mmCIF file of C-alpha atoms (C1' of nucleotides) in Angstrom:
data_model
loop_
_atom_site.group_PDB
_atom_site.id
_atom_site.type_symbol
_atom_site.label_atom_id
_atom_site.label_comp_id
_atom_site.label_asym_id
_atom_site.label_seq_id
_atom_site.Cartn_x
_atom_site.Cartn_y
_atom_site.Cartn_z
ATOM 1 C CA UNK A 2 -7.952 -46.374 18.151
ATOM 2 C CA UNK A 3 -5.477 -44.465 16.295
ATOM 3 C CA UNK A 4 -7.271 -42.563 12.978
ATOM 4 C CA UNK A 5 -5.204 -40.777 10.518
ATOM 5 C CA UNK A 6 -7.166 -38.440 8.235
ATOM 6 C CA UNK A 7 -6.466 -37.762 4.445
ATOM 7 C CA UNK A 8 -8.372 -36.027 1.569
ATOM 8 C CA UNK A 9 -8.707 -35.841 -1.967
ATOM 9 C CA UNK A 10 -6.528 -35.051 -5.272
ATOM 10 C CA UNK A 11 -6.710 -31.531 -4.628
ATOM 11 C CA UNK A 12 -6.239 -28.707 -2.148
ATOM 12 C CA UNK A 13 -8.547 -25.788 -1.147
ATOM 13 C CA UNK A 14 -5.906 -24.314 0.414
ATOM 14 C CA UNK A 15 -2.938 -24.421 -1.695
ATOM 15 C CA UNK A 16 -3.456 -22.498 -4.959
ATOM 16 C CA UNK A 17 -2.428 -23.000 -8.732
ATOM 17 C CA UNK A 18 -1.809 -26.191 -7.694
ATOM 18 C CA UNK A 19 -4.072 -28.397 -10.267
ATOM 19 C CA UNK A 20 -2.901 -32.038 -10.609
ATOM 20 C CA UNK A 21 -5.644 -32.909 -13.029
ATOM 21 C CA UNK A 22 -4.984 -30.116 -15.372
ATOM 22 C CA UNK A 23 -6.129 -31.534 -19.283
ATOM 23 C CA UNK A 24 -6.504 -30.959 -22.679
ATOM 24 C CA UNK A 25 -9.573 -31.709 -24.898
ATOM 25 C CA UNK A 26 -9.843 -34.164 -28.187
ATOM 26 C CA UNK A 27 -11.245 -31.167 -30.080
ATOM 27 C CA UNK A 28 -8.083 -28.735 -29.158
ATOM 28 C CA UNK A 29 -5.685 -31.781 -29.554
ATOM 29 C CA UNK A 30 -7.148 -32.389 -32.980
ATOM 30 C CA UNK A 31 -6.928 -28.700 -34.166
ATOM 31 C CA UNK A 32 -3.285 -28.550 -33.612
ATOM 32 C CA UNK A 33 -1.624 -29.628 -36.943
ATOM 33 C CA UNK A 34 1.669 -30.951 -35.406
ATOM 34 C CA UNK A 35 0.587 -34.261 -33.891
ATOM 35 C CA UNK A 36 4.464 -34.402 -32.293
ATOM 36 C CA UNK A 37 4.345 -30.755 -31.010
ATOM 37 C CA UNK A 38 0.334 -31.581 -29.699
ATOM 38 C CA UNK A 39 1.855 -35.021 -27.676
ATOM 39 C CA UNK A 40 4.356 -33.123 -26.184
ATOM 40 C CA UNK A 41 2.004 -30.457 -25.232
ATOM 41 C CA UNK A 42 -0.177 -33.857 -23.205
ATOM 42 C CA UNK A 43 3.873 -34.451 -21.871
ATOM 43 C CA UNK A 44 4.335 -31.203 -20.664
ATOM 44 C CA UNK A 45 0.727 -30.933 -18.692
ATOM 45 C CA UNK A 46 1.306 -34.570 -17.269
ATOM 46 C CA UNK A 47 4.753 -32.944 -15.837
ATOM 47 C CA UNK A 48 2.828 -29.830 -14.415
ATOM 48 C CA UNK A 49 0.309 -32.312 -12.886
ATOM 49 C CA UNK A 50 2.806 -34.378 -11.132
ATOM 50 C CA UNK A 51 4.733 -31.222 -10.091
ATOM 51 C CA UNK A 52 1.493 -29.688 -8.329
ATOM 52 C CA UNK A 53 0.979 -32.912 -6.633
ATOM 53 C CA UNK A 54 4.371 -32.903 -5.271
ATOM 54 C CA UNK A 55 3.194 -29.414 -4.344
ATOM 55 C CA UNK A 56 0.624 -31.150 -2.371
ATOM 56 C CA UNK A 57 2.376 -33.719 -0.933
ATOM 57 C CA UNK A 58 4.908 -31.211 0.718
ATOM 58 C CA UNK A 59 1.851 -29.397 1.769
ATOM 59 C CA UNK A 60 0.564 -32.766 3.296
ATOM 60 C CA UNK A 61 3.390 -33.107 5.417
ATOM 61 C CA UNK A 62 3.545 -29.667 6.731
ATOM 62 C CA UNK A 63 0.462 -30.238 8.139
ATOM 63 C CA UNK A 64 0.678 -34.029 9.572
ATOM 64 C CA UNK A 65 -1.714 -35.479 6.711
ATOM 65 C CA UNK A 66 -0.516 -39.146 5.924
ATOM 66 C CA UNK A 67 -3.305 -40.218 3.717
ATOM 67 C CA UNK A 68 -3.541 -38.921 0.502
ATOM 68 C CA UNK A 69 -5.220 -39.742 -2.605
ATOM 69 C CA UNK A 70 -3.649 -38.915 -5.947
ATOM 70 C CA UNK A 71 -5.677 -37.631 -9.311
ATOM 71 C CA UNK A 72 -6.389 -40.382 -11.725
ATOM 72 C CA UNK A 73 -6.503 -37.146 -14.544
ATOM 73 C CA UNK A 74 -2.612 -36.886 -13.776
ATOM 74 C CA UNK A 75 -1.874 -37.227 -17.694
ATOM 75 C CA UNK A 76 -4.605 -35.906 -20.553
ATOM 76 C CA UNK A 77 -6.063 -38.175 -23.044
ATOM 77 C CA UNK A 78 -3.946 -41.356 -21.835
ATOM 78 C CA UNK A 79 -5.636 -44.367 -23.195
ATOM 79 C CA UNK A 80 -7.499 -42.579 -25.918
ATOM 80 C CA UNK A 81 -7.946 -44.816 -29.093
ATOM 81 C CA UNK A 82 -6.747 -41.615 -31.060
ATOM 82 C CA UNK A 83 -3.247 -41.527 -29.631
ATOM 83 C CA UNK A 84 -2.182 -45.338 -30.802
ATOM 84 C CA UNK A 85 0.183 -46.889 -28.707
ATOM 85 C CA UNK A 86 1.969 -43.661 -26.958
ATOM 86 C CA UNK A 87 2.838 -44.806 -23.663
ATOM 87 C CA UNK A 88 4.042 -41.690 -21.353
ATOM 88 C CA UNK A 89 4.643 -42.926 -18.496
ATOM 89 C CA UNK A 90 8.484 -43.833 -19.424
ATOM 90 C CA UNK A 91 8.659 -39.846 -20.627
ATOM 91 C CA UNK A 92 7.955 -38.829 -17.262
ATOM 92 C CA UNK A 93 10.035 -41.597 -14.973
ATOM 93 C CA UNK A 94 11.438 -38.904 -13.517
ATOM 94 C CA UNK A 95 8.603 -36.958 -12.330
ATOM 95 C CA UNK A 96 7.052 -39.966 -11.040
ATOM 96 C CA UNK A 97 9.883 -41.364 -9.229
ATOM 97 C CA UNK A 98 10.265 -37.980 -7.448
ATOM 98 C CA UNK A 99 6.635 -37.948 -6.340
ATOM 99 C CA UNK A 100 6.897 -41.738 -4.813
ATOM 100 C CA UNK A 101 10.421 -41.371 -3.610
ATOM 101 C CA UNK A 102 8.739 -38.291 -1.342
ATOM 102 C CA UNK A 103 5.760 -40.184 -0.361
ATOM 103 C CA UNK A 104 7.853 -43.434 0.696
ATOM 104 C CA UNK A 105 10.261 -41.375 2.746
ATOM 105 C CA UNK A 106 7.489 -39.499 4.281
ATOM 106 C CA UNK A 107 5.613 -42.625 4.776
ATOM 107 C CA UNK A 108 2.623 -41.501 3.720
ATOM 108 C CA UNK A 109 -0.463 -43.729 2.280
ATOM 109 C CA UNK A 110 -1.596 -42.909 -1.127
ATOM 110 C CA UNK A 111 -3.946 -44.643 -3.300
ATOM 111 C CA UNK A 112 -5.886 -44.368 -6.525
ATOM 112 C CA UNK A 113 -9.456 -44.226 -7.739
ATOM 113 C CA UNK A 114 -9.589 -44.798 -11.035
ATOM 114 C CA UNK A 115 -13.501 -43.373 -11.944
ATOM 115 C CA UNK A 116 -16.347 -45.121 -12.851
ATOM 116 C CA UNK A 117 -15.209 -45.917 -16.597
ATOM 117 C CA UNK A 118 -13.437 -48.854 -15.232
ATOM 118 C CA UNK A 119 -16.355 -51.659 -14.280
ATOM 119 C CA UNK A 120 -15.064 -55.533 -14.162
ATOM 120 C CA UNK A 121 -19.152 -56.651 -13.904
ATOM 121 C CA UNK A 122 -19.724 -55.312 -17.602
ATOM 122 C CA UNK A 123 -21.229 -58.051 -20.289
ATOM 123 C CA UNK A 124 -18.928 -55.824 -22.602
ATOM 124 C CA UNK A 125 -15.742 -57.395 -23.980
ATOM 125 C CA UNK A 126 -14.818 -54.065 -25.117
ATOM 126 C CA UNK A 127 -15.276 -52.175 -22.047
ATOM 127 C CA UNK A 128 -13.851 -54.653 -19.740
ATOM 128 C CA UNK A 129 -10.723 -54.597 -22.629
ATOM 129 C CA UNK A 130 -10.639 -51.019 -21.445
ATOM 130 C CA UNK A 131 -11.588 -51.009 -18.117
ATOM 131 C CA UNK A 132 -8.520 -53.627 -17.837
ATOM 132 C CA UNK A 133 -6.245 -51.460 -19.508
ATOM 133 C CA UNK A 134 -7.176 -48.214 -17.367
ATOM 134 C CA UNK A 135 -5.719 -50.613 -14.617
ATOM 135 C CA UNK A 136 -3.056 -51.230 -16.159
ATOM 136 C CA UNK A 137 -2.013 -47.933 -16.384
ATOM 137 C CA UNK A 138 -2.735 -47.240 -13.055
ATOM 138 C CA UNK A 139 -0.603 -50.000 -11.622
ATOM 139 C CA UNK A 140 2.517 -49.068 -14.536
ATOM 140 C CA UNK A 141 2.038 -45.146 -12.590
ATOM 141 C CA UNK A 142 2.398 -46.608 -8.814
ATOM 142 C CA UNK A 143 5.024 -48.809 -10.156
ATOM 143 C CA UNK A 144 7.065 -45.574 -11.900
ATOM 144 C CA UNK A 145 6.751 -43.850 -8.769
ATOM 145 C CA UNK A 146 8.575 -47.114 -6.980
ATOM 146 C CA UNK A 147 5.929 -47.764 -5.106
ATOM 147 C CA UNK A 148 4.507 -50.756 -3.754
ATOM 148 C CA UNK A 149 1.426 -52.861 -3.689
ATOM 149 C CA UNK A 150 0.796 -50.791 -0.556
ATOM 150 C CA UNK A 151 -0.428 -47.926 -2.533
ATOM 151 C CA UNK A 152 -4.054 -49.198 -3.702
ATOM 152 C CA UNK A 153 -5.921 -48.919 -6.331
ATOM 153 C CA UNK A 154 -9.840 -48.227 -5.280
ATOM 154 C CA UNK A 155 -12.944 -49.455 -7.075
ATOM 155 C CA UNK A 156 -16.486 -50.062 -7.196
ATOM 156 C CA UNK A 157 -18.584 -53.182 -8.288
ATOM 157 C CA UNK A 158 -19.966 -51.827 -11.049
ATOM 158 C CA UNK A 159 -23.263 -51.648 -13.018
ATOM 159 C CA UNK A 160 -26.178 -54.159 -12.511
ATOM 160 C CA UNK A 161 -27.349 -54.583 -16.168
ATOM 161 C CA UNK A 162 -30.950 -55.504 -14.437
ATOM 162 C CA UNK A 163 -29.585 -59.052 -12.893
ATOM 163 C CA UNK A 164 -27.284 -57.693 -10.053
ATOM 164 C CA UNK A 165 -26.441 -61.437 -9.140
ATOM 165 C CA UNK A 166 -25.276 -61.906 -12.590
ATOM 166 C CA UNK A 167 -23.138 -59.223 -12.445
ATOM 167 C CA UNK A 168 -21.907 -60.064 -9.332
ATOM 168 C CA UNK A 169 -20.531 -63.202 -11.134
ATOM 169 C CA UNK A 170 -18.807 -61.467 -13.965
ATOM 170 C CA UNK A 171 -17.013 -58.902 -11.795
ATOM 171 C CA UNK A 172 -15.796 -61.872 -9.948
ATOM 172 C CA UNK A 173 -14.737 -64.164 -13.223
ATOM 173 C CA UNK A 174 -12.892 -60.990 -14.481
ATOM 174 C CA UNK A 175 -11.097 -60.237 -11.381
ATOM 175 C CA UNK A 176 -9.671 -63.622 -11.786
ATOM 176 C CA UNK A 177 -8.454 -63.388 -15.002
ATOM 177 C CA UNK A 178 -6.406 -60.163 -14.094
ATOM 178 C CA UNK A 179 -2.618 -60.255 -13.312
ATOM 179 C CA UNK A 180 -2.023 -61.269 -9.922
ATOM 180 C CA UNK A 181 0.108 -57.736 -9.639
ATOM 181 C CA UNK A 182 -3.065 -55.848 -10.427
ATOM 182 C CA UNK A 183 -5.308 -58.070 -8.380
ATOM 183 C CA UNK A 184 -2.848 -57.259 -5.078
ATOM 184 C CA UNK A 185 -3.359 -53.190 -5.562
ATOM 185 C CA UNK A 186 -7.628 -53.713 -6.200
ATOM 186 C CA UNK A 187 -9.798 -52.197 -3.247
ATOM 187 C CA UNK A 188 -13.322 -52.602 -3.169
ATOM 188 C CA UNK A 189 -15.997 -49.804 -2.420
ATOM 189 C CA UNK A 190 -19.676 -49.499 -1.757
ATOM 190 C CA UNK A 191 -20.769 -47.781 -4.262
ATOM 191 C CA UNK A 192 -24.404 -45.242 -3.521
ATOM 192 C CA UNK A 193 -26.738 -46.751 -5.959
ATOM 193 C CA UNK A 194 -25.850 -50.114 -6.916
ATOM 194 C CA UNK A 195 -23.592 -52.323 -4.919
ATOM 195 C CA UNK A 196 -24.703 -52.102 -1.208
ATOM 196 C CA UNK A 197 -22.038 -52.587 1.424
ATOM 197 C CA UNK A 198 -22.899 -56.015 2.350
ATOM 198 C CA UNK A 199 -23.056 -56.921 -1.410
ATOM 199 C CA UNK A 200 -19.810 -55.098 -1.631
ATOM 200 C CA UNK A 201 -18.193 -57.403 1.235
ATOM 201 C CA UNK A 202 -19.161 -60.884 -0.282
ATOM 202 C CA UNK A 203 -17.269 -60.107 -3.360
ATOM 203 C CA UNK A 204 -14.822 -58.662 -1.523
ATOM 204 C CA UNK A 205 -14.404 -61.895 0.837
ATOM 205 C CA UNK A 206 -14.350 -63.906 -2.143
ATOM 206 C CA UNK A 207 -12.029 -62.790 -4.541
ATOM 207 C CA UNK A 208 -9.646 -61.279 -1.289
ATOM 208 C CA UNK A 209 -9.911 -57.771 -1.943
ATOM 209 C CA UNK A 210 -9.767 -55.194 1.189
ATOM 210 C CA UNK A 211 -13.258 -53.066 1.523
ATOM 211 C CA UNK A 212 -13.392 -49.831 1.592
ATOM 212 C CA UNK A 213 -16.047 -48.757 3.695
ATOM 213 C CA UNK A 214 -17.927 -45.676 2.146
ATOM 214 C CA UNK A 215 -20.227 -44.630 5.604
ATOM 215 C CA UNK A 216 -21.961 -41.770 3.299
ATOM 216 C CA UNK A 217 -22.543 -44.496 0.719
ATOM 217 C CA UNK A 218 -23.869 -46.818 3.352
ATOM 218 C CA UNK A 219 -25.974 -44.134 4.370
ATOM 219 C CA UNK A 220 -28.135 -43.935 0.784
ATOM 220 C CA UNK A 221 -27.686 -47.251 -0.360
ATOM 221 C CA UNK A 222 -28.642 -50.150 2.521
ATOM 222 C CA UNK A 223 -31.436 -52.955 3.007
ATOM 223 C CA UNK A 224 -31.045 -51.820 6.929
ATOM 224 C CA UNK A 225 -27.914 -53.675 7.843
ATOM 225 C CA UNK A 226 -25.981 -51.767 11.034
ATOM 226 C CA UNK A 227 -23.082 -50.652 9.540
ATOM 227 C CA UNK A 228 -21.086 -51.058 12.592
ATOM 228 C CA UNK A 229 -22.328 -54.834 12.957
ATOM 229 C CA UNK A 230 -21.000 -55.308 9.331
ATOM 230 C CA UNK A 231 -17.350 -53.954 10.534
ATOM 231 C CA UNK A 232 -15.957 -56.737 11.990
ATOM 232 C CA UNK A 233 -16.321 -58.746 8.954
ATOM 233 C CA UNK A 234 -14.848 -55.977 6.614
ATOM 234 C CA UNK A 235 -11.828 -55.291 8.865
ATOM 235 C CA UNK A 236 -11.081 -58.749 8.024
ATOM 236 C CA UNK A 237 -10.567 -58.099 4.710
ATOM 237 C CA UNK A 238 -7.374 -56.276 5.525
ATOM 238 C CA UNK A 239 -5.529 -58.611 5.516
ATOM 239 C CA UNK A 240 -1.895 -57.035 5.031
ATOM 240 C CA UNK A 241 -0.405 -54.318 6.888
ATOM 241 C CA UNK A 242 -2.015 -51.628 6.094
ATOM 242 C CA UNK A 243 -5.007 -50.285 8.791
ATOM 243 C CA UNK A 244 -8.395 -50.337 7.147
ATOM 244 C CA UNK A 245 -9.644 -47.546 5.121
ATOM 245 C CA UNK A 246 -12.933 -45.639 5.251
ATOM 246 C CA UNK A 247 -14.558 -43.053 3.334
ATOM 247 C CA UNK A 248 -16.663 -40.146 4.919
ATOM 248 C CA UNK A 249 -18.774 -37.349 3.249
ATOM 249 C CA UNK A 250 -21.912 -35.797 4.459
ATOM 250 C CA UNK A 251 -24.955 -35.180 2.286
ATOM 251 C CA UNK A 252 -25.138 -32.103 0.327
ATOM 252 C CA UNK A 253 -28.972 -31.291 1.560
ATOM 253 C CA UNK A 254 -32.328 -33.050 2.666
ATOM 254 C CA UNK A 255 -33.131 -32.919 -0.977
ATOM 255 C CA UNK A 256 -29.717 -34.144 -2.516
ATOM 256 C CA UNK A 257 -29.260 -36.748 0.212
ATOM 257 C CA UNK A 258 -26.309 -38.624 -2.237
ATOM 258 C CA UNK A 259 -24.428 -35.313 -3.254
ATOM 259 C CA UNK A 260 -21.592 -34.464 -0.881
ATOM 260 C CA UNK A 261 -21.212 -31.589 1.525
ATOM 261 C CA UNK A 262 -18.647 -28.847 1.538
ATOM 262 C CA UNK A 263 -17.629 -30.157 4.928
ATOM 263 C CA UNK A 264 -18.018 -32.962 7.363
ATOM 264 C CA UNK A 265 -20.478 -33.425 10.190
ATOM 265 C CA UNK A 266 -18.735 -34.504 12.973
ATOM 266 C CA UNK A 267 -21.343 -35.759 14.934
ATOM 267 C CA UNK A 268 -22.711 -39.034 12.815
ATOM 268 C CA UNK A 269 -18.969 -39.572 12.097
ATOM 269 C CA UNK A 270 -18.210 -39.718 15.835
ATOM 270 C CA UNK A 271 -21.319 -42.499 16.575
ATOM 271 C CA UNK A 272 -19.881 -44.392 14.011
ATOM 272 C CA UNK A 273 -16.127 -44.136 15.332
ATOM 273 C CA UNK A 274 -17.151 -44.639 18.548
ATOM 274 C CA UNK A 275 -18.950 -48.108 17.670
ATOM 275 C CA UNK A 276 -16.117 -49.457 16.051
ATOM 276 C CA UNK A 277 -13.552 -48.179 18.456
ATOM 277 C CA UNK A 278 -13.291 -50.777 20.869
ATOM 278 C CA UNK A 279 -12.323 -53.597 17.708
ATOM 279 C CA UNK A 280 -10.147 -51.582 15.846
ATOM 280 C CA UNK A 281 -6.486 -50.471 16.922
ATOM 281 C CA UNK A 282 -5.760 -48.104 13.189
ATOM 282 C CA UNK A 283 -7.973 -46.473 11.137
ATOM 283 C CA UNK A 284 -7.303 -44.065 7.870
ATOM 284 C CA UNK A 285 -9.847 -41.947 6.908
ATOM 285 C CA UNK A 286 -10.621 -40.394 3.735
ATOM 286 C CA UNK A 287 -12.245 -37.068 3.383
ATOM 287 C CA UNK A 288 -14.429 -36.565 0.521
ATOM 288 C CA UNK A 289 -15.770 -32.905 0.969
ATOM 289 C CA UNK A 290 -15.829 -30.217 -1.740
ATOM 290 C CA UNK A 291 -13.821 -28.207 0.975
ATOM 291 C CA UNK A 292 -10.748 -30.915 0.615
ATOM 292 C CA UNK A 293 -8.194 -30.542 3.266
ATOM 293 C CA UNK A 294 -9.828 -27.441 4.359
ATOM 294 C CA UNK A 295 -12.738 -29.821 5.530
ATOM 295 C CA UNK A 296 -10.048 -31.948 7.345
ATOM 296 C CA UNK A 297 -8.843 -28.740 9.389
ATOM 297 C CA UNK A 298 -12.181 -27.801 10.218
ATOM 298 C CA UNK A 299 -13.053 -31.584 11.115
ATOM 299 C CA UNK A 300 -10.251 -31.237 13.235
ATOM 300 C CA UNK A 301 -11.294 -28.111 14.842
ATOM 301 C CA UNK A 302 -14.434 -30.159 16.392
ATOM 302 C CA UNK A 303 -12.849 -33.012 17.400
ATOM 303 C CA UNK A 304 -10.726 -30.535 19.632
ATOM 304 C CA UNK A 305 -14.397 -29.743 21.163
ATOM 305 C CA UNK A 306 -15.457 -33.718 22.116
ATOM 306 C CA UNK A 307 -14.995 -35.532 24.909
ATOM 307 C CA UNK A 308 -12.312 -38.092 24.903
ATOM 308 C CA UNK A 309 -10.343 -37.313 21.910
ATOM 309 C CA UNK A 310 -6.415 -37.058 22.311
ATOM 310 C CA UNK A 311 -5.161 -34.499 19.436
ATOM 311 C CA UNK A 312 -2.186 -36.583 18.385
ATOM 312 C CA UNK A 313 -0.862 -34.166 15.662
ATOM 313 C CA UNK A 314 -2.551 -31.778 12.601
ATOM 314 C CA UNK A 315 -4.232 -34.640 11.052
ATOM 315 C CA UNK A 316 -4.509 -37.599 13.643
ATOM 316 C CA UNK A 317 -6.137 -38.696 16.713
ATOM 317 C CA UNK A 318 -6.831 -41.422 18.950
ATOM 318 C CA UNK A 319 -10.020 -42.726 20.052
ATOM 319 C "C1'" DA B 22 -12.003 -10.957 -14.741
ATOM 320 C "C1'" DC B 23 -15.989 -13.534 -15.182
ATOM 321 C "C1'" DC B 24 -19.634 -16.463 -17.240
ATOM 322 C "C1'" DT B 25 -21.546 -20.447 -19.811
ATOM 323 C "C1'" DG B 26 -21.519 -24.497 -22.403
ATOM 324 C "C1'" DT B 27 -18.830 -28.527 -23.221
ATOM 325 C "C1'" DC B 28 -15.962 -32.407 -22.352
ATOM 326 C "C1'" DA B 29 -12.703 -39.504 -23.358
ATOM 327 C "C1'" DA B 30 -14.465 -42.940 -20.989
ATOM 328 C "C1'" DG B 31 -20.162 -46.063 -18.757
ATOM 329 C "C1'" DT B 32 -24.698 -47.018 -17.005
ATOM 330 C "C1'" DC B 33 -29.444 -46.212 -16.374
ATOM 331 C "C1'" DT B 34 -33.891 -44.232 -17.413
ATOM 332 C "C1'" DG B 35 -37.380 -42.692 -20.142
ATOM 333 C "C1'" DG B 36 -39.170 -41.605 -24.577
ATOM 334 C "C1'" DC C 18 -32.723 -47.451 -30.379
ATOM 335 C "C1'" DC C 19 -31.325 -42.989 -28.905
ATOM 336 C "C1'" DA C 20 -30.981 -38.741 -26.003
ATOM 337 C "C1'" DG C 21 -30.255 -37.011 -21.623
ATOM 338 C "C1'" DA C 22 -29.009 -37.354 -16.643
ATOM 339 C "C1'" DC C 23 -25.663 -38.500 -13.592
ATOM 340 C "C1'" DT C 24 -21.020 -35.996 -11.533
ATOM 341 C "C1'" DT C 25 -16.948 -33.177 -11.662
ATOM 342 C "C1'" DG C 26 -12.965 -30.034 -12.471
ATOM 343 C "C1'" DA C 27 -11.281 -27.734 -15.992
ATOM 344 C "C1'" DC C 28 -11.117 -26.181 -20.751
ATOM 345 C "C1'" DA C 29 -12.837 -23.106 -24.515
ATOM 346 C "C1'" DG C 30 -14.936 -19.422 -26.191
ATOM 347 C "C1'" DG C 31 -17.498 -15.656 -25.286
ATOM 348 C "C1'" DT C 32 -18.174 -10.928 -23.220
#
DNA sequence: ACCTGTCAAGTCTGG
DNA sequence: CCAGACTTGACAGGT
């Protein structure tokens, strides 16, 4: 098995370097020249996307292929207050830079747009929004040229007391998206609600790919064996791209759900191990407050197993 | 330079 | 029905 690792947004090791950096209502309100304040939003979108080209070059100095970008990447977008200003055509150019480099390199990148977007609401309005937040999303992966390769990663949603119901209404609403938008949607185990067998089913039915979260799975189960589950959610992956996993360790014995600065590589290993023998590619996504540092030092003790070729910075195989 | 409270968005809990 | 927690990086305003 072939496993390329990836990380977060941001880097611990590269400084300056925000890609999420923002702007609140209140200061956007207190400046008095609503054109001058818009293209103050322009001008920190622009830094964003610069910082994550930044990153990116970073990324492949160091072998990392898998790469997840900032869904803050433009302040405010969306906000009732600002009408109908679309920025994404302002910054064409800045976005076609950052996917022309990605493509070339041929690395994966995705989005997660945050937990504001939720397709099992009863809410017209926040499904209205929650559709339009997608929207966006897609319109940014499409300005940086990109394909329906680079994915855009959800969760279920909330439960509103009737998870079954729910269940329903995220799958109705999927339906009634674009098929363009439907094409990018992954689906993730989420650590509270949506179990990763619960997860699955609507991922089997409306033909989304899974994303397995393992720390999710970890806090949020009704004792399924993860690895028995993996066959069927490898299945989802149905297009090219290798199947994508998520991996975090918990912060303490107290704060079980929180995540860790780093990685354990032990648990992780078990895991890998299990599912090694059915699965040729795997990309893995850090999610440690440490970033890519937590990928080096991941690294660093898979040098110390048994039976782990060090392909490159960022990569082995199993 | 550093610290603290606050922040667009949604959901859930508890009062 | 409403306030606060949740979670998170970064702003905003203070010292």
């Amino acid at each position: 098995m072939i496993i390329r690792l990836g990380y977060v947004a941001m880097s611990a090791v590269v400084k300056n370097a925000s890609p999420s950096k923002t702007m609140t209502v209140t200061s956007f309100s207190k400046l008095l020249d609503r054109e001058a304040a818009i293209r103050k939003l322009e001008r920190l979108g622009a830094e964003n996307l610069h910082n994550t080209l930044r990153l990116l070059r970073h990324n492949r100095a160091h072998d990392i292929m898998v790469f997840r970008f900032s869904s803050r990447f433009i302040p405010l977008i969306g906000h009732e207050m600002l009408g109908d200003w679309d920025p994404i055509p302002t910054l064409s150019a800045e976005f076609e830079e950052l996917g022309a480099y990605a493509k070339q390199a041929g690395m994966r990148v995705s989005f997660h747009p945050d937990h504001f977007t939720v397709l099992s609401t009863p809410k017209e309005d926040v499904l209205q929004k929650s559709i339009q937040d997608l929207e966006r999303h897609n319109a940014m992966l499409n300005a940086m040229g990109l394909g329906t390769e680079a994915m855009c990663n959800i969760h279920v949603g909330g439960s509103y007391g009737d998870k079954k119901k729910a269940a329903k209404r995220f799958i109705q609403n999927f339906s009634t998206l674009r098929p363009e938008i439907q094409k990018r949607i992954t689906l993730e185990n989420d650590d509270k609600t949506f179990n990763a067998l619960e997860t699955l089913e609507i991922a089997e039915t409306v033909g989304a790919p899974m994303v397995l979260d393992v720390h999710h799975h970890a806090v949020n189960n009704e004792g399924e064996d993860v690895a028995e589950l993996w066959p069927r959610i490898q299945q989802t992956w149905t297009n090219e791209l290798p199947p994508k996993i998520h991996v975090s360790s918990p912060k303490s014995e107290s704060d079980p759900r929180s995540h860790a600065d780093y990685v354990e590589v032990e648990p992780l290993l078990s895991f890998l191990r299990a599912i090694a023998p059915m699965t040729p590619k795997l990309d893995i996504m850090i999610e440690a407050k440490m970033k890519d540092e937590a990928l080096f030092r991941l690294m660093e003790d898979f040098k110390l197993q048994e039976g782990i070729v060090i392909l490159d910075q960022a990569s082995i195989q199993l």
